[in-house]
Amino acid sequence: MNDICFPPQNALLSAEQALSRISETIQPLSGAEIVDLNRALGRTLAEDVFAAIDMPPQRNAAMDGYAFAAAGLSGEADFRLRMVGTAWAGKPFNGTLGLGECVRIFTGAVVPDSADSVVAQEQTRAEADQISFFAPCLFQKNIRPAGSDFKADELLLRAPKKLTPRDTGLLAAAGIAAVKVRRRVRIGFFSTGDELAPLGAELDVGQIYDSNRYLLAAMLDDPNFKVHDLGTVKDDPLALEATLIGAAANHDALVSTGGASVGDADYVKQVLEKCGQVNFWKLAIKPGKPLAFGKIGDCWYFGLPGNPVAVLVTYHKFVKPGLDCLLGALPRPPLQLRVRSDSQLRKVPGRSEYQRGILKQGENGELTVAAAGPQDSHQLKVASMANCFIVLDADCDGVSRGDWVLVEPFTLDL
Ligand code: AMP
Ligand code: MG
């Protein structure tokens, strides 16, 4: 089955073409919910958030010291004032502060109306209520103006931002106890393969443990997702079809691994063609060439390759951006750093490659990258040692030591 949004499927697409097909086809899901701020970390804002108050609400002191009116003192060092009271954080000074007088003040305390300067206590000496000042008194020094962090009605956060710890702190500062966020995306995932054994089982000859489901579960561990582990499915087109049709009915997206290639036991593409629509299924990338992307009813489907490192690469490069489109969040291109390679890297022109690298910082602060080890797509241990992808263009025919390369660190979230 083909329709107008699903162009011909047989071409080998570049990573960029595949990504733009994904982001052009997937429309954001509708639906939002209100969550308490303490449950909001990482969630995607469904609407812009504005401040209802000035922060700070009143002028307050940036230092522990003394507050006074600088009139008549400006520029002078060495002057004395009489202390007439104390302003605490949370307990303002309610008396009157005249010329020649000062108030003991602590960080965060409201600055009395008639004061315009705060001098740090390290620059003073106190003898009973007589305070001597050694610093020139600078007008408005050490005073945080009302609204100097943000003002009432100011835009604080723009949807569809994903909330960071800084954002939840900011919202709390603004007194916002709950926010409207996009509803969670319902995602089902499963493995396919007759050779797969569950953890805890004794391995028969030819069997391997189903590592992809654990890798996928960990990568899908995101507060925006409601994830269901649908288990392991045999290399049987009827079983695959039943799983896809059954799960598509109550999920927004499905992700499977294995069976996406052209082997005799690879049924993903033919089953997807039968019960849904294939958008593309072959990419000019390494690892990750067979990747079926399409739709079953209203449910998006990513049929990833079976090799674990290909799962890692295709998840980060295609599935995650696709899920971000479903959330209505703008896919963010990964941060790429241009660094020198400490290793010689083998590569034949044709497909773009995401090699596994170790990015490190030398004593002089310079970043370099080295291959994390051999680059076969079953080698999860090397992937586990790596902390970045080394991104090599389709045209690249290898890298010599000292050449510049682009890397994408795994853990940076700016
Ligand atoms: P396939 O794409 O099904 O041809 O699988 C490619 C390779 O990945 C084969 O060596 C499979 O045994 C391996 N593989 C497939 N699924 C998994 C899985 N869930 N966990 C670990 N390895 C897998
Ligand atoms: Mg297989």
CSV table of C-alpha atoms and ligand atoms in Angstrom, one decimal:
chain,number,residue,atom,x,y,z
A,1,MET,CA,0.0,0.0,0.0
A,2,ASN,CA,1.4,3.4,-0.9
A,3,ASP,CA,0.0,6.9,-0.6
A,4,ILE,CA,1.0,10.4,-1.5
A,5,CYS,CA,3.1,11.0,1.6
A,6,PHE,CA,5.0,7.8,1.1
A,7,PRO,CA,7.4,8.2,-1.8
A,8,PRO,CA,9.2,5.3,-3.6
A,9,GLN,CA,10.9,3.0,-1.1
A,10,ASN,CA,13.7,1.3,-2.9
A,11,ALA,CA,16.3,4.0,-3.0
A,12,LEU,CA,19.1,4.0,-0.4
A,13,LEU,CA,18.5,7.1,1.5
A,14,SER,CA,21.1,9.3,3.1
A,15,ALA,CA,20.9,9.9,6.8
A,16,GLU,CA,19.8,13.5,6.1
A,17,GLN,CA,17.1,12.4,3.7
A,18,ALA,CA,15.8,9.9,6.1
A,19,LEU,CA,15.7,12.4,8.9
A,20,SER,CA,13.8,14.9,6.9
A,21,ARG,CA,11.3,12.3,5.7
A,22,ILE,CA,10.7,11.4,9.4
A,23,SER,CA,10.3,15.0,10.5
A,24,GLU,CA,8.2,16.0,7.6
A,25,THR,CA,5.8,13.0,8.0
A,26,ILE,CA,5.4,12.7,11.7
A,27,GLN,CA,2.9,15.2,13.1
A,28,PRO,CA,2.7,16.1,16.8
A,29,LEU,CA,0.2,14.1,18.9
A,30,SER,CA,-2.6,16.1,20.4
A,31,GLY,CA,-3.3,16.0,24.2
A,32,ALA,CA,-1.8,17.6,27.2
A,33,GLU,CA,-1.9,17.2,31.0
A,34,ILE,CA,-1.2,19.3,34.0
A,35,VAL,CA,1.6,17.9,36.2
A,36,ASP,CA,3.0,19.1,39.5
A,37,LEU,CA,6.4,20.8,39.2
A,38,ASN,CA,8.1,18.0,41.1
A,39,ARG,CA,7.0,15.6,38.4
A,40,ALA,CA,7.8,17.8,35.5
A,41,LEU,CA,11.5,17.4,35.0
A,42,GLY,CA,12.2,16.4,31.4
A,43,ARG,CA,8.6,16.8,30.3
A,44,THR,CA,7.7,18.9,27.2
A,45,LEU,CA,5.9,22.1,27.8
A,46,ALA,CA,2.5,22.3,26.0
A,47,GLU,CA,2.2,26.1,26.4
A,48,ASP,CA,4.4,29.1,27.1
A,49,VAL,CA,4.9,30.0,30.7
A,50,PHE,CA,4.8,33.6,31.9
A,51,ALA,CA,5.8,35.1,35.3
A,52,ALA,CA,3.0,36.4,37.5
A,53,ILE,CA,5.4,38.2,39.9
A,54,ASP,CA,8.6,40.2,39.9
A,55,MET,CA,11.6,38.3,41.1
A,56,PRO,CA,12.9,39.4,43.4
A,57,PRO,CA,9.6,40.9,44.5
A,58,GLN,CA,11.3,43.8,46.3
A,59,ARG,CA,14.9,45.2,46.3
A,60,ASN,CA,17.1,43.1,48.5
A,61,ALA,CA,20.6,42.9,49.7
A,62,ALA,CA,23.3,40.9,47.8
A,63,MET,CA,25.6,40.9,50.8
A,64,ASP,CA,25.7,40.8,54.6
A,65,GLY,CA,26.5,44.4,55.6
A,66,TYR,CA,24.9,47.7,56.3
A,67,ALA,CA,22.3,49.6,54.3
A,68,PHE,CA,22.0,53.4,54.3
A,69,ALA,CA,21.2,56.4,52.1
A,70,ALA,CA,24.4,57.6,50.4
A,71,ALA,CA,23.3,61.2,50.1
A,72,GLY,CA,26.1,63.5,51.1
A,73,LEU,CA,28.6,60.6,51.4
A,74,SER,CA,29.2,59.8,47.7
A,75,GLY,CA,32.8,58.9,46.9
A,76,GLU,CA,33.9,59.2,50.6
A,77,ALA,CA,35.7,56.4,52.4
A,78,ASP,CA,36.0,56.5,56.2
A,79,PHE,CA,32.7,57.6,57.5
A,80,ARG,CA,30.6,56.6,60.5
A,81,LEU,CA,26.9,55.9,60.8
A,82,ARG,CA,24.7,55.0,63.7
A,83,MET,CA,23.0,51.6,63.4
A,84,VAL,CA,19.2,51.9,64.1
A,85,GLY,CA,18.0,48.3,63.5
A,86,THR,CA,18.4,45.1,61.5
A,87,ALA,CA,16.8,43.8,58.3
A,88,TRP,CA,16.8,40.0,58.2
A,89,ALA,CA,15.9,37.8,55.2
A,90,GLY,CA,12.2,37.3,55.7
A,91,LYS,CA,11.9,39.9,58.4
A,92,PRO,CA,12.2,43.4,57.1
A,93,PHE,CA,13.3,46.5,59.0
A,94,ASN,CA,10.1,48.4,59.7
A,95,GLY,CA,11.5,51.5,61.4
A,96,THR,CA,12.6,54.8,59.7
A,97,LEU,CA,16.1,55.2,58.5
A,98,GLY,CA,17.3,58.8,58.4
A,99,LEU,CA,20.5,60.5,57.2
A,100,GLY,CA,23.6,59.6,59.2
A,101,GLU,CA,22.0,56.2,60.1
A,102,CYS,CA,22.3,52.7,58.9
A,103,VAL,CA,20.6,49.3,59.2
A,104,ARG,CA,22.4,46.0,59.8
A,105,ILE,CA,21.3,43.9,56.8
A,106,PHE,CA,21.7,40.3,55.7
A,107,THR,CA,21.7,38.7,52.2
A,108,GLY,CA,18.2,38.5,50.8
A,109,ALA,CA,16.7,41.0,53.2
A,110,VAL,CA,14.5,43.8,51.8
A,111,VAL,CA,16.5,47.0,51.5
A,112,PRO,CA,14.7,49.8,53.5
A,113,ASP,CA,13.0,52.3,51.2
A,114,SER,CA,15.2,55.2,52.1
A,115,ALA,CA,18.4,53.2,51.6
A,116,ASP,CA,20.3,53.2,48.3
A,117,SER,CA,23.6,51.5,49.3
A,118,VAL,CA,24.8,48.4,51.0
A,119,VAL,CA,28.4,48.0,52.1
A,120,ALA,CA,29.7,44.6,52.9
A,121,GLN,CA,30.4,43.9,56.6
A,122,GLU,CA,34.1,43.0,55.8
A,123,GLN,CA,34.6,46.7,55.0
A,124,THR,CA,33.2,48.0,58.3
A,125,ARG,CA,34.0,48.0,62.0
A,126,ALA,CA,31.3,48.0,64.6
A,127,GLU,CA,31.6,49.6,68.1
A,128,ALA,CA,28.3,49.3,69.8
A,129,ASP,CA,25.8,51.2,67.5
A,130,GLN,CA,28.6,53.2,65.8
A,131,ILE,CA,29.6,51.6,62.4
A,132,SER,CA,32.8,52.8,60.7
A,133,PHE,CA,33.1,52.3,57.0
A,134,PHE,CA,36.3,51.9,55.1
A,135,ALA,CA,35.0,51.5,51.6
A,136,PRO,CA,33.9,54.3,49.4
A,137,CYS,CA,30.1,54.0,49.4
A,138,LEU,CA,29.0,53.3,45.9
A,139,PHE,CA,25.4,54.3,45.1
A,140,GLN,CA,23.2,51.2,44.5
A,141,LYS,CA,26.0,48.8,45.2
A,142,ASN,CA,25.1,45.4,46.5
A,143,ILE,CA,21.4,45.9,45.9
A,144,ARG,CA,19.5,43.6,43.7
A,145,PRO,CA,16.7,45.6,42.1
A,146,ALA,CA,13.1,44.2,42.2
A,147,GLY,CA,12.5,42.2,39.0
A,148,SER,CA,16.3,41.9,38.2
A,149,ASP,CA,15.9,38.2,37.6
A,150,PHE,CA,12.5,38.4,35.8
A,151,LYS,CA,9.6,40.7,35.8
A,152,ALA,CA,5.8,40.0,36.0
A,153,ASP,CA,4.3,39.1,32.6
A,154,GLU,CA,7.8,38.2,31.2
A,155,LEU,CA,8.0,35.0,29.1
A,156,LEU,CA,9.9,32.5,31.2
A,157,LEU,CA,9.8,29.4,29.1
A,158,ARG,CA,8.7,28.8,25.5
A,159,ALA,CA,6.8,25.6,24.5
A,160,PRO,CA,7.7,23.0,23.4
A,161,LYS,CA,10.8,23.1,25.6
A,162,LYS,CA,11.8,20.0,27.6
A,163,LEU,CA,12.2,21.1,31.2
A,164,THR,CA,15.7,21.0,32.7
A,165,PRO,CA,16.6,21.2,36.4
A,166,ARG,CA,17.3,25.0,35.7
A,167,ASP,CA,13.8,25.3,34.4
A,168,THR,CA,12.1,23.7,37.3
A,169,GLY,CA,14.1,25.9,39.7
A,170,LEU,CA,13.0,28.9,37.7
A,171,LEU,CA,9.4,27.9,37.7
A,172,ALA,CA,9.5,27.4,41.5
A,173,ALA,CA,11.1,30.9,41.9
A,174,ALA,CA,8.1,32.2,40.0
A,175,GLY,CA,5.7,30.4,42.3
A,176,ILE,CA,4.4,28.1,39.6
A,177,ALA,CA,3.4,24.8,41.2
A,178,ALA,CA,2.1,22.9,38.1
A,179,VAL,CA,2.7,23.1,34.4
A,180,LYS,CA,0.8,22.0,31.3
A,181,VAL,CA,2.9,19.4,29.4
A,182,ARG,CA,2.4,17.2,26.3
A,183,ARG,CA,0.8,13.9,27.0
A,184,ARG,CA,3.3,11.0,27.1
A,185,VAL,CA,3.9,9.1,23.9
A,186,ARG,CA,2.8,5.4,24.2
A,187,ILE,CA,5.6,3.3,22.8
A,188,GLY,CA,5.8,-0.5,22.5
A,189,PHE,CA,9.0,-2.3,21.7
A,190,PHE,CA,10.0,-5.9,21.0
A,191,SER,CA,12.8,-8.0,19.6
A,192,THR,CA,12.5,-10.5,16.8
A,193,GLY,CA,14.7,-13.5,16.3
A,194,ASP,CA,14.6,-17.3,16.8
A,195,GLU,CA,18.1,-17.2,18.3
A,196,LEU,CA,17.1,-15.0,21.2
A,197,ALA,CA,17.0,-16.3,24.8
A,198,PRO,CA,15.7,-14.5,27.8
A,199,LEU,CA,18.1,-13.5,30.6
A,200,GLY,CA,18.3,-16.3,33.2
A,201,ALA,CA,18.0,-19.1,30.6
A,202,GLU,CA,20.8,-21.5,29.8
A,203,LEU,CA,22.0,-20.8,26.2
A,204,ASP,CA,21.6,-23.7,23.7
A,205,VAL,CA,24.1,-23.8,20.8
A,206,GLY,CA,23.3,-20.9,18.5
A,207,GLN,CA,21.4,-18.9,21.0
A,208,ILE,CA,22.3,-15.5,22.3
A,209,TYR,CA,20.7,-13.3,25.0
A,210,ASP,CA,18.2,-10.7,23.9
A,211,SER,CA,20.3,-7.7,24.7
A,212,ASN,CA,18.5,-5.3,22.3
A,213,ARG,CA,15.4,-5.2,24.5
A,214,TYR,CA,17.5,-4.0,27.5
A,215,LEU,CA,19.4,-1.5,25.3
A,216,LEU,CA,16.1,-0.2,23.9
A,217,ALA,CA,14.4,-0.1,27.3
A,218,ALA,CA,17.2,2.0,28.7
A,219,MET,CA,17.3,4.4,25.7
A,220,LEU,CA,13.5,4.8,25.9
A,221,ASP,CA,13.7,5.6,29.6
A,222,ASP,CA,12.3,9.1,29.3
A,223,PRO,CA,9.6,10.9,31.3
A,224,ASN,CA,7.9,11.8,28.0
A,225,PHE,CA,7.3,8.2,27.1
A,226,LYS,CA,5.0,5.5,28.4
A,227,VAL,CA,6.8,2.4,27.4
A,228,HIS,CA,5.7,-1.2,27.1
A,229,ASP,CA,8.0,-4.1,26.7
A,230,LEU,CA,6.2,-6.5,24.2
A,231,GLY,CA,8.8,-9.3,24.6
A,232,THR,CA,10.4,-11.4,21.9
A,233,VAL,CA,8.7,-12.4,18.7
A,234,LYS,CA,9.8,-15.4,16.6
A,235,ASP,CA,11.0,-15.2,13.0
A,236,ASP,CA,7.5,-15.9,11.7
A,237,PRO,CA,5.6,-13.5,9.5
A,238,LEU,CA,2.3,-14.4,11.0
A,239,ALA,CA,3.5,-13.8,14.6
A,240,LEU,CA,5.1,-10.6,13.5
A,241,GLU,CA,1.9,-9.4,11.8
A,242,ALA,CA,-0.2,-10.3,14.8
A,243,THR,CA,2.2,-8.4,17.1
A,244,LEU,CA,2.2,-5.3,14.9
A,245,ILE,CA,-1.5,-5.2,14.3
A,246,GLY,CA,-2.3,-5.9,18.0
A,247,ALA,CA,0.1,-3.4,19.4
A,248,ALA,CA,-0.5,-0.6,16.7
A,249,ALA,CA,-4.1,-0.3,18.0
A,250,ASN,CA,-3.0,1.1,21.4
A,251,HIS,CA,0.4,2.7,20.9
A,252,ASP,CA,1.6,5.8,19.2
A,253,ALA,CA,4.8,4.2,18.1
A,254,LEU,CA,6.4,0.8,17.9
A,255,VAL,CA,10.0,-0.1,17.8
A,256,SER,CA,11.4,-3.5,16.9
A,257,THR,CA,14.8,-4.9,16.3
A,258,GLY,CA,16.0,-7.6,13.9
A,259,GLY,CA,14.5,-9.1,10.8
A,260,ALA,CA,14.7,-5.8,8.8
A,261,SER,CA,17.3,-7.0,6.4
A,262,VAL,CA,17.0,-9.2,3.3
A,263,GLY,CA,17.8,-12.7,4.8
A,264,ASP,CA,15.3,-15.5,4.4
A,265,ALA,CA,14.2,-15.0,8.1
A,266,ASP,CA,13.8,-11.2,7.7
A,267,TYR,CA,10.1,-10.4,7.5
A,268,VAL,CA,9.7,-6.9,8.8
A,269,LYS,CA,9.5,-5.1,5.4
A,270,GLN,CA,7.1,-7.6,3.8
A,271,VAL,CA,4.8,-7.7,6.9
A,272,LEU,CA,4.8,-3.9,7.1
A,273,GLU,CA,3.9,-3.7,3.4
A,274,LYS,CA,1.1,-6.0,4.1
A,275,CYS,CA,-0.4,-4.5,7.2
A,276,GLY,CA,0.7,-0.8,6.8
A,277,GLN,CA,2.8,1.5,4.7
A,278,VAL,CA,6.5,1.5,4.2
A,279,ASN,CA,8.1,5.0,3.9
A,280,PHE,CA,11.7,3.8,3.6
A,281,TRP,CA,13.7,0.8,4.6
A,282,LYS,CA,17.3,1.2,3.4
A,283,LEU,CA,19.8,3.8,4.5
A,284,ALA,CA,23.2,4.7,3.2
A,285,ILE,CA,24.7,4.5,6.7
A,286,LYS,CA,26.9,2.2,8.7
A,287,PRO,CA,25.9,0.6,10.9
A,288,GLY,CA,22.1,0.6,10.4
A,289,LYS,CA,21.5,0.0,6.7
A,290,PRO,CA,18.2,-1.9,7.0
A,291,LEU,CA,15.8,0.4,8.9
A,292,ALA,CA,12.1,0.1,8.1
A,293,PHE,CA,10.1,3.3,8.8
A,294,GLY,CA,6.4,3.4,8.2
A,295,LYS,CA,3.0,3.4,9.7
A,296,ILE,CA,0.3,0.8,10.7
A,297,GLY,CA,-3.0,2.6,11.1
A,298,ASP,CA,-2.2,5.6,13.2
A,299,CYS,CA,0.8,4.1,14.8
A,300,TRP,CA,4.4,4.9,13.6
A,301,TYR,CA,6.7,2.0,13.2
A,302,PHE,CA,10.5,1.8,13.4
A,303,GLY,CA,11.9,-1.6,12.4
A,304,LEU,CA,15.5,-1.4,13.5
A,305,PRO,CA,18.3,-3.8,12.5
A,306,GLY,CA,19.2,-6.6,14.8
A,307,ASN,CA,22.9,-5.9,15.5
A,308,PRO,CA,23.0,-4.1,18.8
A,309,VAL,CA,25.4,-1.3,17.7
A,310,ALA,CA,23.1,-0.6,14.8
A,311,VAL,CA,20.2,-0.4,17.3
A,312,LEU,CA,22.2,2.2,19.2
A,313,VAL,CA,23.0,4.3,16.1
A,314,THR,CA,19.6,4.1,14.5
A,315,TYR,CA,17.8,4.9,17.8
A,316,HIS,CA,19.8,8.1,18.3
A,317,LYS,CA,19.8,9.2,14.7
A,318,PHE,CA,16.2,8.4,13.7
A,319,VAL,CA,13.9,7.0,16.4
A,320,LYS,CA,14.7,9.7,19.0
A,321,PRO,CA,14.2,12.5,16.5
A,322,GLY,CA,11.0,10.9,15.3
A,323,LEU,CA,9.6,10.5,18.9
A,324,ASP,CA,10.5,14.2,19.4
A,325,CYS,CA,8.3,15.0,16.4
A,326,LEU,CA,5.5,13.0,18.0
A,327,LEU,CA,5.9,15.0,21.2
A,328,GLY,CA,5.8,18.2,19.2
A,329,ALA,CA,9.4,19.1,20.4
A,330,LEU,CA,11.7,20.4,17.7
A,331,PRO,CA,14.3,17.8,16.9
A,332,ARG,CA,17.6,19.2,18.0
A,333,PRO,CA,20.6,18.4,15.9
A,334,PRO,CA,23.2,16.8,18.1
A,335,LEU,CA,26.2,19.0,19.2
A,336,GLN,CA,29.1,18.2,16.9
A,337,LEU,CA,32.6,19.0,18.0
A,338,ARG,CA,35.5,19.3,15.6
A,339,VAL,CA,38.5,17.5,17.1
A,340,ARG,CA,41.7,15.8,16.0
A,341,SER,CA,41.7,12.1,15.7
A,342,ASP,CA,44.3,10.2,17.7
A,343,SER,CA,43.6,7.0,15.6
A,344,GLN,CA,43.8,6.0,12.1
A,345,LEU,CA,40.2,5.2,11.1
A,346,ARG,CA,39.3,2.8,8.3
A,347,LYS,CA,36.4,3.7,6.0
A,348,VAL,CA,35.4,3.0,2.4
A,349,PRO,CA,33.4,5.7,0.6
A,350,GLY,CA,29.7,5.1,0.0
A,351,ARG,CA,27.8,5.2,3.3
A,352,SER,CA,28.1,7.7,6.2
A,353,GLU,CA,29.5,6.0,9.3
A,354,TYR,CA,29.0,6.5,13.1
A,355,GLN,CA,32.1,5.0,14.5
A,356,ARG,CA,32.4,4.5,18.3
A,357,GLY,CA,35.0,6.8,19.8
A,358,ILE,CA,36.5,7.9,23.1
A,359,LEU,CA,36.7,11.7,23.4
A,360,LYS,CA,39.2,12.9,25.9
A,361,GLN,CA,40.7,16.1,27.1
A,362,GLY,CA,44.5,16.5,27.3
A,363,GLU,CA,46.3,18.5,30.0
A,364,ASN,CA,46.4,21.5,27.7
A,365,GLY,CA,42.6,21.3,27.5
A,366,GLU,CA,42.6,20.2,23.9
A,367,LEU,CA,40.0,17.6,22.9
A,368,THR,CA,41.0,14.5,20.8
A,369,VAL,CA,39.2,11.4,19.9
A,370,ALA,CA,40.4,7.8,19.5
A,371,ALA,CA,38.6,4.8,18.1
A,372,ALA,CA,37.1,2.9,21.0
A,373,GLY,CA,38.1,-0.4,19.5
A,374,PRO,CA,37.1,-2.5,16.5
A,375,GLN,CA,34.0,-1.3,14.7
A,376,ASP,CA,31.8,-4.3,13.9
A,377,SER,CA,28.2,-3.7,14.6
A,378,HIS,CA,27.8,-6.7,17.0
A,379,GLN,CA,30.5,-5.3,19.3
A,380,LEU,CA,28.6,-3.9,22.3
A,381,LYS,CA,31.6,-3.9,24.6
A,382,VAL,CA,33.4,-1.4,22.4
A,383,ALA,CA,30.2,0.7,22.3
A,384,SER,CA,30.0,0.5,26.1
A,385,MET,CA,33.6,1.9,26.3
A,386,ALA,CA,32.8,4.7,23.8
A,387,ASN,CA,31.5,8.1,24.8
A,388,CYS,CA,30.9,9.5,21.4
A,389,PHE,CA,30.1,8.8,17.8
A,390,ILE,CA,32.8,9.8,15.3
A,391,VAL,CA,30.7,11.0,12.3
A,392,LEU,CA,32.3,10.2,8.9
A,393,ASP,CA,30.7,11.5,5.7
A,394,ALA,CA,29.7,9.2,2.9
A,395,ASP,CA,32.6,10.4,0.8
A,396,CYS,CA,35.2,10.0,3.4
A,397,ASP,CA,37.8,7.3,2.5
A,398,GLY,CA,39.5,7.0,5.9
A,399,VAL,CA,41.1,9.2,8.5
A,400,SER,CA,44.8,9.6,9.3
A,401,ARG,CA,46.1,10.3,12.8
A,402,GLY,CA,46.0,14.0,13.4
A,403,ASP,CA,43.1,14.7,10.9
A,404,TRP,CA,40.2,16.7,12.0
A,405,VAL,CA,36.9,14.8,12.5
A,406,LEU,CA,33.4,15.5,13.8
A,407,VAL,CA,32.3,13.8,17.0
A,408,GLU,CA,28.9,13.7,18.7
A,409,PRO,CA,29.2,13.1,22.5
A,410,PHE,CA,26.7,10.7,23.9
A,411,THR,CA,25.8,12.5,27.1
A,412,LEU,CA,25.7,16.2,26.4
A,413,ASP,CA,22.3,17.7,26.7
A,414,LEU,CA,22.6,21.5,26.2
B,1,AMP,P1,18.9,-9.6,12.0
B,1,AMP,O1,18.8,-8.1,11.7
B,1,AMP,O2,17.7,-10.2,12.5
B,1,AMP,O3,19.4,-10.3,10.8
B,1,AMP,O4,20.0,-9.7,13.1
B,1,AMP,C1,21.3,-9.3,12.8
B,1,AMP,C2,22.3,-9.7,14.0
B,1,AMP,O5,21.8,-9.1,15.2
B,1,AMP,C3,22.3,-11.2,14.2
B,1,AMP,O6,23.6,-11.6,14.5
B,1,AMP,C4,21.3,-11.4,15.4
B,1,AMP,O7,21.6,-12.6,16.1
B,1,AMP,C5,21.6,-10.2,16.2
B,1,AMP,N1,20.5,-9.8,17.0
B,1,AMP,C6,19.2,-9.7,16.5
B,1,AMP,N2,18.3,-9.4,17.5
B,1,AMP,C7,19.1,-9.3,18.6
B,1,AMP,C8,18.8,-9.0,20.0
B,1,AMP,N3,17.5,-8.8,20.4
B,1,AMP,N4,19.8,-9.0,20.9
B,1,AMP,C9,21.1,-9.2,20.5
B,1,AMP,N5,21.4,-9.5,19.2
B,1,AMP,C10,20.5,-9.6,18.3
B,2,MG,MG,17.0,-12.0,12.9
